[in-house]
mmCIF file of C-alpha atoms and ligand atoms in Angstrom:
data_model
loop_
_atom_site.group_PDB
_atom_site.id
_atom_site.type_symbol
_atom_site.label_atom_id
_atom_site.label_comp_id
_atom_site.label_asym_id
_atom_site.label_seq_id
_atom_site.Cartn_x
_atom_site.Cartn_y
_atom_site.Cartn_z
ATOM 1 C CA UNK A 1 -4.792 13.051 -24.533
ATOM 2 C CA UNK A 2 -4.851 16.462 -26.238
ATOM 3 C CA UNK A 3 -4.340 14.591 -29.504
ATOM 4 C CA UNK A 4 -7.934 13.370 -29.380
ATOM 5 C CA UNK A 5 -9.441 16.852 -29.192
ATOM 6 C CA UNK A 6 -8.005 18.465 -32.288
ATOM 7 C CA UNK A 7 -11.163 18.058 -34.372
ATOM 8 C CA UNK A 8 -11.494 17.623 -38.148
ATOM 9 C CA UNK A 9 -10.862 14.415 -40.091
ATOM 10 C CA UNK A 10 -7.442 15.560 -41.270
ATOM 11 C CA UNK A 11 -6.357 15.765 -37.614
ATOM 12 C CA UNK A 12 -7.295 12.190 -36.687
ATOM 13 C CA UNK A 13 -4.533 10.321 -34.847
ATOM 14 C CA UNK A 14 -1.955 8.676 -37.067
ATOM 15 C CA UNK A 15 -2.170 4.963 -36.183
ATOM 16 C CA UNK A 16 1.535 4.407 -36.771
ATOM 17 C CA UNK A 17 2.879 7.564 -35.121
ATOM 18 C CA UNK A 18 3.094 9.471 -31.882
ATOM 19 C CA UNK A 19 -0.703 9.567 -31.381
ATOM 20 C CA UNK A 20 -0.767 5.791 -31.437
ATOM 21 C CA UNK A 21 1.896 5.718 -28.713
ATOM 22 C CA UNK A 22 -0.094 8.220 -26.634
ATOM 23 C CA UNK A 23 -3.218 6.156 -27.139
ATOM 24 C CA UNK A 24 -1.490 2.963 -26.011
ATOM 25 C CA UNK A 25 -0.035 4.740 -22.964
ATOM 26 C CA UNK A 26 -3.478 6.127 -22.045
ATOM 27 C CA UNK A 27 -5.081 2.724 -22.524
ATOM 28 C CA UNK A 28 -2.387 1.167 -20.365
ATOM 29 C CA UNK A 29 -3.126 3.739 -17.629
ATOM 30 C CA UNK A 30 -6.853 3.020 -17.773
ATOM 31 C CA UNK A 31 -6.209 -0.733 -17.692
ATOM 32 C CA UNK A 32 -3.940 -0.400 -14.658
ATOM 33 C CA UNK A 33 -6.507 1.767 -12.928
ATOM 34 C CA UNK A 34 -9.312 -0.717 -13.544
ATOM 35 C CA UNK A 35 -7.117 -3.569 -12.314
ATOM 36 C CA UNK A 36 -6.343 -1.579 -9.154
ATOM 37 C CA UNK A 37 -10.020 -0.981 -8.540
ATOM 38 C CA UNK A 38 -10.650 -4.708 -8.906
ATOM 39 C CA UNK A 39 -7.776 -5.424 -6.486
ATOM 40 C CA UNK A 40 -9.387 -3.011 -3.999
ATOM 41 C CA UNK A 41 -12.600 -4.969 -4.173
ATOM 42 C CA UNK A 42 -14.585 -2.475 -6.275
ATOM 43 C CA UNK A 43 -17.048 -3.876 -8.759
ATOM 44 C CA UNK A 44 -17.885 -2.254 -12.084
ATOM 45 C CA UNK A 45 -18.043 1.518 -12.412
ATOM 46 C CA UNK A 46 -20.011 1.970 -9.231
ATOM 47 C CA UNK A 47 -19.296 5.353 -7.577
ATOM 48 C CA UNK A 48 -21.285 4.542 -4.455
ATOM 49 C CA UNK A 49 -20.114 5.862 -1.089
ATOM 50 C CA UNK A 50 -19.092 2.301 -0.263
ATOM 51 C CA UNK A 51 -16.775 2.030 -3.270
ATOM 52 C CA UNK A 52 -15.341 5.522 -2.752
ATOM 53 C CA UNK A 53 -14.585 4.585 0.846
ATOM 54 C CA UNK A 54 -12.728 1.478 -0.365
ATOM 55 C CA UNK A 55 -10.715 3.560 -2.805
ATOM 56 C CA UNK A 56 -9.859 6.125 -0.108
ATOM 57 C CA UNK A 57 -8.791 3.374 2.263
ATOM 58 C CA UNK A 58 -6.304 2.132 -0.322
ATOM 59 C CA UNK A 59 -4.807 5.567 -0.931
ATOM 60 C CA UNK A 60 -4.462 7.213 -4.295
ATOM 61 C CA UNK A 61 -1.724 5.122 -5.866
ATOM 62 C CA UNK A 62 -2.364 2.437 -8.426
ATOM 63 C CA UNK A 63 -2.055 -1.023 -6.957
ATOM 64 C CA UNK A 64 -2.529 -4.233 -8.867
ATOM 65 C CA UNK A 65 -1.618 -7.638 -7.537
ATOM 66 C CA UNK A 66 -0.353 -9.249 -10.697
ATOM 67 C CA UNK A 67 2.701 -7.094 -11.438
ATOM 68 C CA UNK A 68 6.173 -8.547 -11.023
ATOM 69 C CA UNK A 69 9.110 -6.681 -9.538
ATOM 70 C CA UNK A 70 10.772 -6.883 -12.964
ATOM 71 C CA UNK A 71 7.813 -5.081 -14.546
ATOM 72 C CA UNK A 72 7.966 -2.331 -11.929
ATOM 73 C CA UNK A 73 11.726 -2.015 -12.433
ATOM 74 C CA UNK A 74 11.205 -1.756 -16.187
ATOM 75 C CA UNK A 75 8.571 0.910 -15.633
ATOM 76 C CA UNK A 76 11.006 3.004 -13.554
ATOM 77 C CA UNK A 77 13.393 2.867 -16.508
ATOM 78 C CA UNK A 78 15.966 5.699 -16.536
ATOM 79 C CA UNK A 79 13.688 7.697 -14.226
ATOM 80 C CA UNK A 80 13.706 11.484 -14.586
ATOM 81 C CA UNK A 81 10.486 12.064 -12.658
ATOM 82 C CA UNK A 82 12.141 14.221 -9.963
ATOM 83 C CA UNK A 83 15.304 16.226 -9.397
ATOM 84 C CA UNK A 84 17.048 13.453 -7.450
ATOM 85 C CA UNK A 85 17.738 11.865 -10.819
ATOM 86 C CA UNK A 86 20.108 14.734 -11.688
ATOM 87 C CA UNK A 87 22.699 13.817 -9.067
ATOM 88 C CA UNK A 88 22.263 10.070 -8.706
ATOM 89 C CA UNK A 89 24.665 7.463 -10.029
ATOM 90 C CA UNK A 90 22.353 4.467 -9.710
ATOM 91 C CA UNK A 91 18.690 3.877 -9.102
ATOM 92 C CA UNK A 92 18.463 1.730 -5.973
ATOM 93 C CA UNK A 93 15.425 -0.432 -6.594
ATOM 94 C CA UNK A 94 15.557 -3.097 -3.879
ATOM 95 C CA UNK A 95 17.117 -6.451 -3.138
ATOM 96 C CA UNK A 96 16.111 -9.801 -1.721
ATOM 97 C CA UNK A 97 13.466 -12.457 -1.985
ATOM 98 C CA UNK A 98 10.588 -11.350 -4.248
ATOM 99 C CA UNK A 99 8.326 -13.576 -2.125
ATOM 100 C CA UNK A 100 9.691 -12.441 1.239
ATOM 101 C CA UNK A 101 7.446 -12.560 4.294
ATOM 102 C CA UNK A 102 9.322 -9.594 5.725
ATOM 103 C CA UNK A 103 10.223 -6.343 3.972
ATOM 104 C CA UNK A 104 12.529 -3.715 5.464
ATOM 105 C CA UNK A 105 11.995 -0.158 4.259
ATOM 106 C CA UNK A 106 14.601 2.558 4.736
ATOM 107 C CA UNK A 107 14.571 6.187 3.770
ATOM 108 C CA UNK A 108 16.711 6.527 0.682
ATOM 109 C CA UNK A 109 20.085 5.485 -0.707
ATOM 110 C CA UNK A 110 23.233 6.962 0.796
ATOM 111 C CA UNK A 111 26.647 7.351 -0.826
ATOM 112 C CA UNK A 112 27.539 3.635 -0.881
ATOM 113 C CA UNK A 113 24.119 2.573 -2.107
ATOM 114 C CA UNK A 114 24.223 5.168 -4.891
ATOM 115 C CA UNK A 115 27.620 3.826 -5.949
ATOM 116 C CA UNK A 116 26.520 0.184 -5.957
ATOM 117 C CA UNK A 117 22.839 0.392 -6.864
ATOM 118 C CA UNK A 118 21.914 -1.748 -3.848
ATOM 119 C CA UNK A 119 20.173 -0.671 -0.629
ATOM 120 C CA UNK A 120 21.862 -0.796 2.766
ATOM 121 C CA UNK A 121 25.410 -1.727 1.745
ATOM 122 C CA UNK A 122 27.245 0.934 3.827
ATOM 123 C CA UNK A 123 27.792 1.173 7.587
ATOM 124 C CA UNK A 124 24.044 1.287 8.341
ATOM 125 C CA UNK A 125 23.591 -1.704 6.030
ATOM 126 C CA UNK A 126 26.199 -3.723 7.904
ATOM 127 C CA UNK A 127 24.280 -3.073 11.114
ATOM 128 C CA UNK A 128 21.005 -4.020 9.413
ATOM 129 C CA UNK A 129 22.649 -7.277 8.279
ATOM 130 C CA UNK A 130 23.574 -8.010 11.908
ATOM 131 C CA UNK A 131 19.988 -7.352 13.006
ATOM 132 C CA UNK A 132 18.708 -9.703 10.294
ATOM 133 C CA UNK A 133 21.215 -12.381 11.329
ATOM 134 C CA UNK A 134 20.234 -12.004 14.974
ATOM 135 C CA UNK A 135 16.692 -12.799 13.865
ATOM 136 C CA UNK A 136 17.994 -16.085 12.423
ATOM 137 C CA UNK A 137 17.412 -14.858 8.904
ATOM 138 C CA UNK A 138 19.702 -14.203 5.965
ATOM 139 C CA UNK A 139 19.692 -10.996 3.920
ATOM 140 C CA UNK A 140 18.445 -13.085 0.969
ATOM 141 C CA UNK A 141 15.407 -14.227 2.986
ATOM 142 C CA UNK A 142 13.958 -10.734 3.314
ATOM 143 C CA UNK A 143 13.393 -7.865 0.883
ATOM 144 C CA UNK A 144 15.113 -4.520 1.461
ATOM 145 C CA UNK A 145 14.147 -1.258 -0.216
ATOM 146 C CA UNK A 146 13.660 2.451 0.410
ATOM 147 C CA UNK A 147 11.020 5.172 0.263
ATOM 148 C CA UNK A 148 12.939 6.968 -2.519
ATOM 149 C CA UNK A 149 15.085 5.186 -5.093
ATOM 150 C CA UNK A 150 17.688 7.887 -5.735
ATOM 151 C CA UNK A 151 20.151 9.385 -3.275
ATOM 152 C CA UNK A 152 19.156 12.773 -1.866
ATOM 153 C CA UNK A 153 22.246 15.016 -2.243
ATOM 154 C CA UNK A 154 24.385 15.102 0.906
ATOM 155 C CA UNK A 155 22.142 12.423 2.436
ATOM 156 C CA UNK A 156 19.482 14.999 3.307
ATOM 157 C CA UNK A 157 15.938 13.781 3.987
ATOM 158 C CA UNK A 158 13.905 13.322 0.819
ATOM 159 C CA UNK A 159 11.536 16.247 0.195
ATOM 160 C CA UNK A 160 7.750 15.732 0.285
ATOM 161 C CA UNK A 161 7.520 16.152 -3.498
ATOM 162 C CA UNK A 162 10.269 13.584 -4.069
ATOM 163 C CA UNK A 163 8.513 11.110 -1.776
ATOM 164 C CA UNK A 164 5.179 11.730 -3.490
ATOM 165 C CA UNK A 165 6.729 11.065 -6.884
ATOM 166 C CA UNK A 166 8.607 7.934 -5.872
ATOM 167 C CA UNK A 167 6.393 6.191 -3.334
ATOM 168 C CA UNK A 168 3.945 4.692 -5.868
ATOM 169 C CA UNK A 169 6.823 2.436 -7.012
ATOM 170 C CA UNK A 170 7.415 1.263 -3.448
ATOM 171 C CA UNK A 171 3.697 0.610 -2.992
ATOM 172 C CA UNK A 172 3.664 -1.416 -6.191
ATOM 173 C CA UNK A 173 6.715 -3.376 -4.960
ATOM 174 C CA UNK A 174 4.899 -4.121 -1.703
ATOM 175 C CA UNK A 175 1.788 -5.191 -3.624
ATOM 176 C CA UNK A 176 3.924 -7.478 -5.817
ATOM 177 C CA UNK A 177 5.746 -9.066 -2.858
ATOM 178 C CA UNK A 178 2.764 -8.964 -0.537
ATOM 179 C CA UNK A 179 4.734 -9.695 2.639
ATOM 180 C CA UNK A 180 3.108 -10.425 5.974
ATOM 181 C CA UNK A 181 5.345 -7.970 7.804
ATOM 182 C CA UNK A 182 6.861 -4.605 6.964
ATOM 183 C CA UNK A 183 9.570 -3.190 9.205
ATOM 184 C CA UNK A 184 10.018 0.527 8.614
ATOM 185 C CA UNK A 185 13.391 1.988 9.556
ATOM 186 C CA UNK A 186 13.280 5.545 10.895
ATOM 187 C CA UNK A 187 10.691 8.318 10.876
ATOM 188 C CA UNK A 188 10.680 9.075 7.153
ATOM 189 C CA UNK A 189 9.851 5.470 6.252
ATOM 190 C CA UNK A 190 6.945 5.016 8.649
ATOM 191 C CA UNK A 191 5.531 8.503 8.092
ATOM 192 C CA UNK A 192 5.630 8.175 4.310
ATOM 193 C CA UNK A 193 4.174 4.671 4.194
ATOM 194 C CA UNK A 194 1.358 5.261 6.671
ATOM 195 C CA UNK A 195 0.855 8.930 5.820
ATOM 196 C CA UNK A 196 1.187 10.015 9.427
ATOM 197 C CA UNK A 197 3.262 12.701 11.148
ATOM 198 C CA UNK A 198 4.375 11.189 14.459
ATOM 199 C CA UNK A 199 8.107 10.465 14.840
ATOM 200 C CA UNK A 200 9.330 6.886 15.087
ATOM 201 C CA UNK A 201 10.247 7.466 18.756
ATOM 202 C CA UNK A 202 6.517 7.805 19.457
ATOM 203 C CA UNK A 203 5.332 5.085 17.084
ATOM 204 C CA UNK A 204 7.737 2.256 17.847
ATOM 205 C CA UNK A 205 6.578 -0.400 20.257
ATOM 206 C CA UNK A 206 3.213 -0.546 18.493
ATOM 207 C CA UNK A 207 1.979 -2.449 15.473
ATOM 208 C CA UNK A 208 0.190 -0.819 12.544
ATOM 209 C CA UNK A 209 -1.642 -2.060 9.475
ATOM 210 C CA UNK A 210 -0.819 -1.279 5.868
ATOM 211 C CA UNK A 211 -3.685 -2.879 3.982
ATOM 212 C CA UNK A 212 -3.612 -6.404 5.442
ATOM 213 C CA UNK A 213 0.093 -6.332 6.299
ATOM 214 C CA UNK A 214 1.532 -5.729 9.769
ATOM 215 C CA UNK A 215 3.864 -2.750 10.063
ATOM 216 C CA UNK A 216 6.536 -2.677 12.775
ATOM 217 C CA UNK A 217 8.215 0.717 13.000
ATOM 218 C CA UNK A 218 11.665 0.858 14.518
ATOM 219 C CA UNK A 219 14.703 3.119 14.609
ATOM 220 C CA UNK A 220 16.922 3.501 11.552
ATOM 221 C CA UNK A 221 20.274 1.647 11.789
ATOM 222 C CA UNK A 222 22.118 4.911 11.012
ATOM 223 C CA UNK A 223 20.464 6.401 14.111
ATOM 224 C CA UNK A 224 21.635 3.361 16.095
ATOM 225 C CA UNK A 225 25.206 4.008 14.979
ATOM 226 C CA UNK A 226 24.941 7.448 16.579
ATOM 227 C CA UNK A 227 22.839 6.278 19.547
ATOM 228 C CA UNK A 228 23.948 2.727 20.397
ATOM 229 C CA UNK A 229 21.880 2.719 23.606
ATOM 230 C CA UNK A 230 18.768 2.524 21.372
ATOM 231 C CA UNK A 231 19.793 -0.904 20.049
ATOM 232 C CA UNK A 232 17.966 -2.432 22.993
ATOM 233 C CA UNK A 233 14.667 -0.886 21.770
ATOM 234 C CA UNK A 234 15.216 -2.188 18.248
ATOM 235 C CA UNK A 235 15.899 -5.655 19.573
ATOM 236 C CA UNK A 236 12.621 -5.494 21.544
ATOM 237 C CA UNK A 237 10.830 -4.581 18.288
ATOM 238 C CA UNK A 238 12.505 -7.434 16.411
ATOM 239 C CA UNK A 239 11.637 -9.916 19.155
ATOM 240 C CA UNK A 240 8.014 -8.825 18.909
ATOM 241 C CA UNK A 241 8.195 -9.363 15.155
ATOM 242 C CA UNK A 242 9.693 -12.848 15.578
ATOM 243 C CA UNK A 243 6.935 -13.799 18.015
ATOM 244 C CA UNK A 244 4.356 -12.865 15.388
ATOM 245 C CA UNK A 245 5.891 -15.096 12.723
HETATM 246 N N1 URA B 301 19.905 4.474 4.612
HETATM 247 C C1 URA B 301 18.703 4.206 4.051
HETATM 248 O O1 URA B 301 17.673 4.675 4.503
HETATM 249 N N2 URA B 301 18.690 3.391 3.011
HETATM 250 C C2 URA B 301 19.762 2.838 2.485
HETATM 251 O O2 URA B 301 19.646 2.107 1.509
HETATM 252 C C3 URA B 301 20.997 3.137 3.087
HETATM 253 C C4 URA B 301 21.046 3.947 4.149
#
């Protein structure tokens, strides 16, 4: 935007050069923002307490309902927005039915996912597949994605800054799919999506709302591999989910 404040006729933006690109990018941002406001139910440029409350309730990220997953993927491009990009092999966008009624959200890609560019394809993924099958669903019937799209080195938890940078893409994916149910896997997923601090051990067993979608938090399959006695709890959560469908 600095390009528009240089002053003097000789400094006016060059319509065929970099200023034009900046202008188009800025216009695109404004358009997206206005579309998000419309999607949130705001009318016009009204800054009334009522509208501000609506905006707050939706969170700060840009959400529009008419984006496709392909458009979001294209927007991610060869992402360099955070340091995770330096060590990743593949961006792990998500996989499954773009019109799924149920979305599973994990934490972030591990080694296998980073190698393949697909979420939940390692040991935890094989267990997630079994859970999905036990629900009488196929992997292709649901959508599977993560809070962050690049592997944190050594499979550490993603840092708050990395989550903050990446989560708008997840929120746009959710808006594009608009599932009825979201099953978050592990603490990082539920905390990041709902912006809360409680661990999954405290949250599971209850239902939450993300906009008008039902969120079912449960344990992460990798945690189940280390604590098989917790599988019973996850199955209780999945049964509850199936009863809701
Ligand atoms: N763990 C996750 O949280 N996500 C994956 O994609 C794989 C393992």
